[in-house]
Short mmCIF file of C-alpha atoms (C1' of nucleotides) in Angstrom, two decimals:
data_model
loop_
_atom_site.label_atom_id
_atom_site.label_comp_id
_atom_site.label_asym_id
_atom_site.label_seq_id
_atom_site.Cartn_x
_atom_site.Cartn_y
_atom_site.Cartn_z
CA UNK A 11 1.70 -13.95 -11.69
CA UNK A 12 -1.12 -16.91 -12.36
CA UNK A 13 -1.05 -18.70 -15.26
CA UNK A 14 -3.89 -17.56 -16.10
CA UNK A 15 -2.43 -14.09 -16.17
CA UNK A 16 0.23 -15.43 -18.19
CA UNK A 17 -2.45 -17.01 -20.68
CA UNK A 18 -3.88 -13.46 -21.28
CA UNK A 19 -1.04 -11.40 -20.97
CA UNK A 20 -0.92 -10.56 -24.45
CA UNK A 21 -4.39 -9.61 -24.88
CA UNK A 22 -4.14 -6.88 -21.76
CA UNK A 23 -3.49 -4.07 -23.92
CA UNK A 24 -6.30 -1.23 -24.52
CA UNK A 25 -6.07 1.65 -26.50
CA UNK A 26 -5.03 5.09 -25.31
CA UNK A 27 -7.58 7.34 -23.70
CA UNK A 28 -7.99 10.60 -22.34
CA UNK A 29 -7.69 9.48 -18.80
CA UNK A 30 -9.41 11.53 -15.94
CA UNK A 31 -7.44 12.14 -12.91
CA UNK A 32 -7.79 13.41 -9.13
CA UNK A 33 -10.60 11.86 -6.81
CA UNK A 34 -12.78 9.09 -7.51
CA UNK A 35 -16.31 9.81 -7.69
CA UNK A 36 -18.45 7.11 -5.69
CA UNK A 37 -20.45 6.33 -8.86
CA UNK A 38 -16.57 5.48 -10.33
CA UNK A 39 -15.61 3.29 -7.48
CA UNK A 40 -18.99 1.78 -7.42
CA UNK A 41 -18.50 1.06 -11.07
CA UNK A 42 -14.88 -0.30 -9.81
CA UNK A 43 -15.65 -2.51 -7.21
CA UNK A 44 -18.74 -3.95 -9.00
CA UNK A 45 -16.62 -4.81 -11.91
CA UNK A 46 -13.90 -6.26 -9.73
CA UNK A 47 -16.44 -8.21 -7.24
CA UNK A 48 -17.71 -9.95 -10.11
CA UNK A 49 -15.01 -10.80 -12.43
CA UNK A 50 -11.80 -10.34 -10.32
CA UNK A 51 -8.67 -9.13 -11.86
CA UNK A 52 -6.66 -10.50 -14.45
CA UNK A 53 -5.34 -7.22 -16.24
CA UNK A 54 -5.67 -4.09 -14.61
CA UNK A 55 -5.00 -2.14 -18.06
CA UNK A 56 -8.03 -3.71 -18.91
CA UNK A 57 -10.27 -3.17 -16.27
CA UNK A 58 -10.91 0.78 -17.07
CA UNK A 59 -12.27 -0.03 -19.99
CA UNK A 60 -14.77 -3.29 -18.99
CA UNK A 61 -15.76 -1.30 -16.04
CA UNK A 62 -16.49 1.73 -17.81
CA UNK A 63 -14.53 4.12 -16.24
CA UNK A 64 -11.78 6.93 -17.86
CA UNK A 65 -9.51 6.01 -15.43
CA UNK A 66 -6.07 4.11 -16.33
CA UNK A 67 -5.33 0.89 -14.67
CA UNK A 68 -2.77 1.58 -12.39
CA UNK A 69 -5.33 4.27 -10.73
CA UNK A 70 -7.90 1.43 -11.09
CA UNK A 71 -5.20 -0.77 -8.95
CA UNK A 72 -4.14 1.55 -6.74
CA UNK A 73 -7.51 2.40 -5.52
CA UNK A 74 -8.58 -0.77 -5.30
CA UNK A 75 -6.21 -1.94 -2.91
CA UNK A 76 -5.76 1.51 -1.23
CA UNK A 77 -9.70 2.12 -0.84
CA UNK A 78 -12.09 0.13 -1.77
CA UNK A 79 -10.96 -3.88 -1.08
CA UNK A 80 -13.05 -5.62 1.34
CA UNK A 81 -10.81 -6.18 4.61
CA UNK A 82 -9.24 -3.09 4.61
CA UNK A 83 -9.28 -0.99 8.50
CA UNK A 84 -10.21 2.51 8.47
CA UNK A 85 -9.15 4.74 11.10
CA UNK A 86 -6.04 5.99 13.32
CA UNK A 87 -3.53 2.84 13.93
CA UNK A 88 -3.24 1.35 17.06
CA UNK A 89 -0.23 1.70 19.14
CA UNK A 90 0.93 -1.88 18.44
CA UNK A 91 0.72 -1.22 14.97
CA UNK A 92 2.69 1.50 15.51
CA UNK A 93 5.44 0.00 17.07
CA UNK A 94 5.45 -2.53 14.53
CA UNK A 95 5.89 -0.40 12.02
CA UNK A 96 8.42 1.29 13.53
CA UNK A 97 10.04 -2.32 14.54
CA UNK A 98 10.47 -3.54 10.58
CA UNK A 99 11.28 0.20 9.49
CA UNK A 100 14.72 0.17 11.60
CA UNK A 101 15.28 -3.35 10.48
CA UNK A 102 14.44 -3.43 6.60
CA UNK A 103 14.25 0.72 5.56
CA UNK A 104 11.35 1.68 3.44
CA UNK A 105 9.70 -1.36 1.90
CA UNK A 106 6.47 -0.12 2.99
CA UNK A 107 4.93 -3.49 1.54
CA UNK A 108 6.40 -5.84 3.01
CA UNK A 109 5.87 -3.96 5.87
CA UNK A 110 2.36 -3.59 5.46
CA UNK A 111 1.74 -7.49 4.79
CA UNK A 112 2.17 -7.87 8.47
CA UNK A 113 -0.32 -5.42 9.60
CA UNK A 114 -3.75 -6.97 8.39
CA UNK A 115 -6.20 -4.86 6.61
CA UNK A 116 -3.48 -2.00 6.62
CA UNK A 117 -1.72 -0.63 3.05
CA UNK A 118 1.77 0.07 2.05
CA UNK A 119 0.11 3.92 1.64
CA UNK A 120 -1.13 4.13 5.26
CA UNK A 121 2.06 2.90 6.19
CA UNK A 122 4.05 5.62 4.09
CA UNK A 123 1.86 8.18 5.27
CA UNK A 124 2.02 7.90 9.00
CA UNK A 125 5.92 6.95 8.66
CA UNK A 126 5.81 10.65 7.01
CA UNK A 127 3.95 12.05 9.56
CA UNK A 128 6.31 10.17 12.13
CA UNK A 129 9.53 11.44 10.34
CA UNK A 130 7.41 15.16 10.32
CA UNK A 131 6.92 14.98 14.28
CA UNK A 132 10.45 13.52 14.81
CA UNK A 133 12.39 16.00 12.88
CA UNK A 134 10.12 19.42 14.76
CA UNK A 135 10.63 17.60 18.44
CA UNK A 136 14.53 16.42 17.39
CA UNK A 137 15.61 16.39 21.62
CA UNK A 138 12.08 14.39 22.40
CA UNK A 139 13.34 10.95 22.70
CA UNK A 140 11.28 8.01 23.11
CA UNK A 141 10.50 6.25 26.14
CA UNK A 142 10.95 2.68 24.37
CA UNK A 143 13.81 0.55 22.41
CA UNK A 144 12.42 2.04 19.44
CA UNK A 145 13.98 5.50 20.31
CA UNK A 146 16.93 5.48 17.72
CA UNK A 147 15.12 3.59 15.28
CA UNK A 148 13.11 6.29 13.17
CA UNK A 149 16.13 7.49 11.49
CA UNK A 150 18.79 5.10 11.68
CA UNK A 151 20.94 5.95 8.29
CA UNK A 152 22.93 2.63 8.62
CA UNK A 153 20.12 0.01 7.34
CA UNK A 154 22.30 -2.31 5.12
CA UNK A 155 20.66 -2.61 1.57
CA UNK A 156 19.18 -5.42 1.50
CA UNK A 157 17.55 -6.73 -2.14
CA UNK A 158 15.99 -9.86 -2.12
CA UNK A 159 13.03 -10.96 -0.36
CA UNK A 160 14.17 -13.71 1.54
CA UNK A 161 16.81 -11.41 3.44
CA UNK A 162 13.87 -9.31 4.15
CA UNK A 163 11.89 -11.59 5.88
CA UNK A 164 14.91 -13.49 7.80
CA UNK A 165 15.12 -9.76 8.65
CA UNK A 166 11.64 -9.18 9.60
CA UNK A 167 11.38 -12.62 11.51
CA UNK A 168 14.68 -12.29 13.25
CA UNK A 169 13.19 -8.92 14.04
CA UNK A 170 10.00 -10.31 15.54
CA UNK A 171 11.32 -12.80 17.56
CA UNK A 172 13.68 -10.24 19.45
CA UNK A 173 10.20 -8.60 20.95
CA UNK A 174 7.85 -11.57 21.10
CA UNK A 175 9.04 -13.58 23.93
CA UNK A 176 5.45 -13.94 25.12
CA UNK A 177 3.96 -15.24 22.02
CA UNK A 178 5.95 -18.24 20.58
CA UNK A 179 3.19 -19.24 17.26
CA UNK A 180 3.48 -22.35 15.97
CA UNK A 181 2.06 -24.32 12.99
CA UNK A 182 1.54 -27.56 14.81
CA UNK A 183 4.27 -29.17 12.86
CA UNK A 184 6.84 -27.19 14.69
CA UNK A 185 7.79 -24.86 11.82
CA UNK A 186 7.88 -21.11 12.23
CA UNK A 187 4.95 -19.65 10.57
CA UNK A 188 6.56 -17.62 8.52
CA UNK A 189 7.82 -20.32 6.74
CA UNK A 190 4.77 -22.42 6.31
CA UNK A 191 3.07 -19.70 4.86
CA UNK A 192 5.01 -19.77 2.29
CA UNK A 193 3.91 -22.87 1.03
CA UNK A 194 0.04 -22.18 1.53
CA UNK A 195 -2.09 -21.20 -1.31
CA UNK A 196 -2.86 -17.68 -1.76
CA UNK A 197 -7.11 -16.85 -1.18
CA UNK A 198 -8.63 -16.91 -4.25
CA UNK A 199 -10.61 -13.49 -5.27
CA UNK A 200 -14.18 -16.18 -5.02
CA UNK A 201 -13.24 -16.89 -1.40
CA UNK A 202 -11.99 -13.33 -0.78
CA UNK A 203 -14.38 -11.53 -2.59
CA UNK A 204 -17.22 -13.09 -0.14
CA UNK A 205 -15.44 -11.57 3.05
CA UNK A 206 -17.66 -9.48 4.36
CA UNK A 207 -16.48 -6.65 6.81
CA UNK A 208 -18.06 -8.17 9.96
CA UNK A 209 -16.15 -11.94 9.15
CA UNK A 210 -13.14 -10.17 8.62
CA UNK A 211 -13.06 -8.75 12.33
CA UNK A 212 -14.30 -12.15 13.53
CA UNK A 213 -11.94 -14.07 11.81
CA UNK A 214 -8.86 -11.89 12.43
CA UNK A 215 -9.52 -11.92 16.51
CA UNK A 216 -7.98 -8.49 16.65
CA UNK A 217 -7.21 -9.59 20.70
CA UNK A 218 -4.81 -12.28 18.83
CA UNK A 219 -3.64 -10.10 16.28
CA UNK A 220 -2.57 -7.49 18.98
CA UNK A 221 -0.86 -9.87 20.47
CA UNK A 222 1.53 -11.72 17.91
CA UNK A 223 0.73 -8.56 15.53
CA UNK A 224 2.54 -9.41 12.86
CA UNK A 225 3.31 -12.59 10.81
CA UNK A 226 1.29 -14.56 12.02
CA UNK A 227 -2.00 -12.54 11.35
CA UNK A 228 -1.94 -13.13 7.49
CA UNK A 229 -1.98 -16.67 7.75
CA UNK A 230 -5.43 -17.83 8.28
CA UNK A 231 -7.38 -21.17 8.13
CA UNK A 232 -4.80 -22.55 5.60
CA UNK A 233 -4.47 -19.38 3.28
CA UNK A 234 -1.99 -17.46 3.01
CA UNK A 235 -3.60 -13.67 2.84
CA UNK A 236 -1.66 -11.59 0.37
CA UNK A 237 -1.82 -7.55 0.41
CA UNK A 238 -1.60 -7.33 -3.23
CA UNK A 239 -4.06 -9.32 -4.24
CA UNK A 240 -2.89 -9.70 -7.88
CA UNK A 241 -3.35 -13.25 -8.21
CA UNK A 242 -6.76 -14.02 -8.48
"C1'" DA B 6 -16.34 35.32 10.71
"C1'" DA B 7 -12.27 35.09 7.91
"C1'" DG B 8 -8.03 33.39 6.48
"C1'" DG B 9 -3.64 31.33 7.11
"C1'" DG B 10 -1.06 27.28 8.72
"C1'" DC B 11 -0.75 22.56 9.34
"C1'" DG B 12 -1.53 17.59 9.24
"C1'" DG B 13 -3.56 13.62 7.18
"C1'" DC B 14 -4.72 11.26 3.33
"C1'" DA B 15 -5.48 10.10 -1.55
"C1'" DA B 16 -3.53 9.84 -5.80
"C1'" DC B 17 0.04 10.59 -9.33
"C1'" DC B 18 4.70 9.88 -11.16
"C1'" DG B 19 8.60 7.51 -12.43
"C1'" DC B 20 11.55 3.72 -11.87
"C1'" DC B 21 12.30 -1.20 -11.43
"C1'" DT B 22 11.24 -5.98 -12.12
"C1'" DG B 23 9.43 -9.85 -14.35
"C1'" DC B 24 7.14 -11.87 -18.13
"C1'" DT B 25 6.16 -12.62 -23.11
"C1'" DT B 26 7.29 -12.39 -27.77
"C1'" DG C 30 19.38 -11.43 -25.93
"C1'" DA C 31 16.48 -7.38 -26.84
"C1'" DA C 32 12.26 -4.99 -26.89
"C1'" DG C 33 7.79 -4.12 -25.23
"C1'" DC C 34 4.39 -4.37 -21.81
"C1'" DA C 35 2.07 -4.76 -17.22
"C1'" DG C 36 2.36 -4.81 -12.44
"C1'" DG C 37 4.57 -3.40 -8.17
"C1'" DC C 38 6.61 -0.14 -5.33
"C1'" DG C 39 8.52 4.06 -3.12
"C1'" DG C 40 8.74 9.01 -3.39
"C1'" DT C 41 6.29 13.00 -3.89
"C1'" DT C 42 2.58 16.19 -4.49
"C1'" DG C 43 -1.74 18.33 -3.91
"C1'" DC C 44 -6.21 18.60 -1.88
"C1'" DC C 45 -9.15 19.04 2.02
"C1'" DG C 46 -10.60 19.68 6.58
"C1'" DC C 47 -9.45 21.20 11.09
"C1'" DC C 48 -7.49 24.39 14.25
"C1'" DC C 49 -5.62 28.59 15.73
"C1'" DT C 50 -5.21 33.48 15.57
#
DNA sequence: AAGGGCGGCAACCGCCTGCTT
DNA sequence: GAAGCAGGCGGTTGCCGCCCT
């Protein structure tokens, strides 16, 4: 959380409305992502209200970063994608965002959603066995628990560098990427916010991202490119 | 052409965590 | 330390469109 979050926590609070549920209208996410291009988030529970929509702020969030945050790729996954997917599932279990932070311009949702639809196939094909080392991943029962962060990612980047042999990244300085990005400033929501669909592509050279595919395609130019976007 | 089944996706719900007071 | 609040996250549900009969 910023400090500047911090500063205004206290003032976040709106009063209760009758909130509308369901779909978003385009005139409501117009109404969202204008409000949000040009003042960023601080408080979600406030944003219904300055953006004049009935809506409460976790739906605000939710379909900001599900739907309508620039960045975001529309469209069936690739099949690297979904091998990586399946990769970090067998290692770390469910934490579709963490997962989802290495697959650029993807969400935690879309990941859910096609692990569902992988778990639906699996379980009504149950002899079809995969031609890959992924094959007893999907429902491997005996993922240790793991609760902190940092276990995660040794996980994930132990993970990675079992299947990347032909990509070795590196930072320059010699350190893993992984690690530097951790001490790289997140984008702010002014740099972000002027992303336009087109740079996005550009900038992420999807031929590199394919390649390494994950962990080193959120670190870009010296940011390090969050999927939450909450700190702006 | 109609309608039933199914899959994909969007959104809600509830719990957990972290922060402030 | 406890209470209250907001954000984050995973699980689940429900809608919608497509396909098959």
């Amino acid at each position: 959380m910023s400090c500047q979050m911090r500063m205004e926590y206290k003032s976040c609070k709106q009063p209760e409305v009758n909130y509308r549920k369901g779909l978003w209208s385009p005139d409501e996410d117009q109404k969202l992502r204008d409000y949000i291009l040009m003042h960023g988030v601080r408080c979600w529970s406030a944003v219904p209200a300055k953006a004049g929509l009935r809506r409460n702020g976790k739906s605000c969030r939710l379909r900001w970063i599900n739907y309508l945050r620039p960045g975001l790729k529309r469209g069936k996954l690739s099949p690297q994608e979904e091998e990586t997917i399946l990769k970090l599932q067998s290692k770390i279990g469910n934490k579709w965002s963490l997962i989802a932070l290495h697959l650029p311009g993807r969400t935690d949702n879309e990941v859910k959603n096609y692990w569902n639809s992988y778990l639906k196939q699996k379980t009504s094909k149950p002899q079809e066995s995969d031609t890959h080392s992924l094959k007893n991943s999907a429902l491997n029962l005996s993922i240790p628990r793991l609760t902190k962060l940092e276990e995660l990612n040794d996980q994930i980047l132990s993970c990675l560098k079992d299947s990347e042999q032909s990509v070795t990244p590196s930072t320059g300085d010699g350190s893993p990427k992984g690690m530097a990005a951790d001490h790289l400033p997140k984008v702010l929501f002014a740099d972000w916010s002027s992303f336009e669909q087109d740079n996005w592509e550009s900038l992420f050279n999807l031929d590199d991202v394919r390649s390494s595919q994950v962990d080193d395609a959120i670190v870009l130019n010296g940011f390090k490119f969050s999927n939450t976007y909450n700190d702006f």
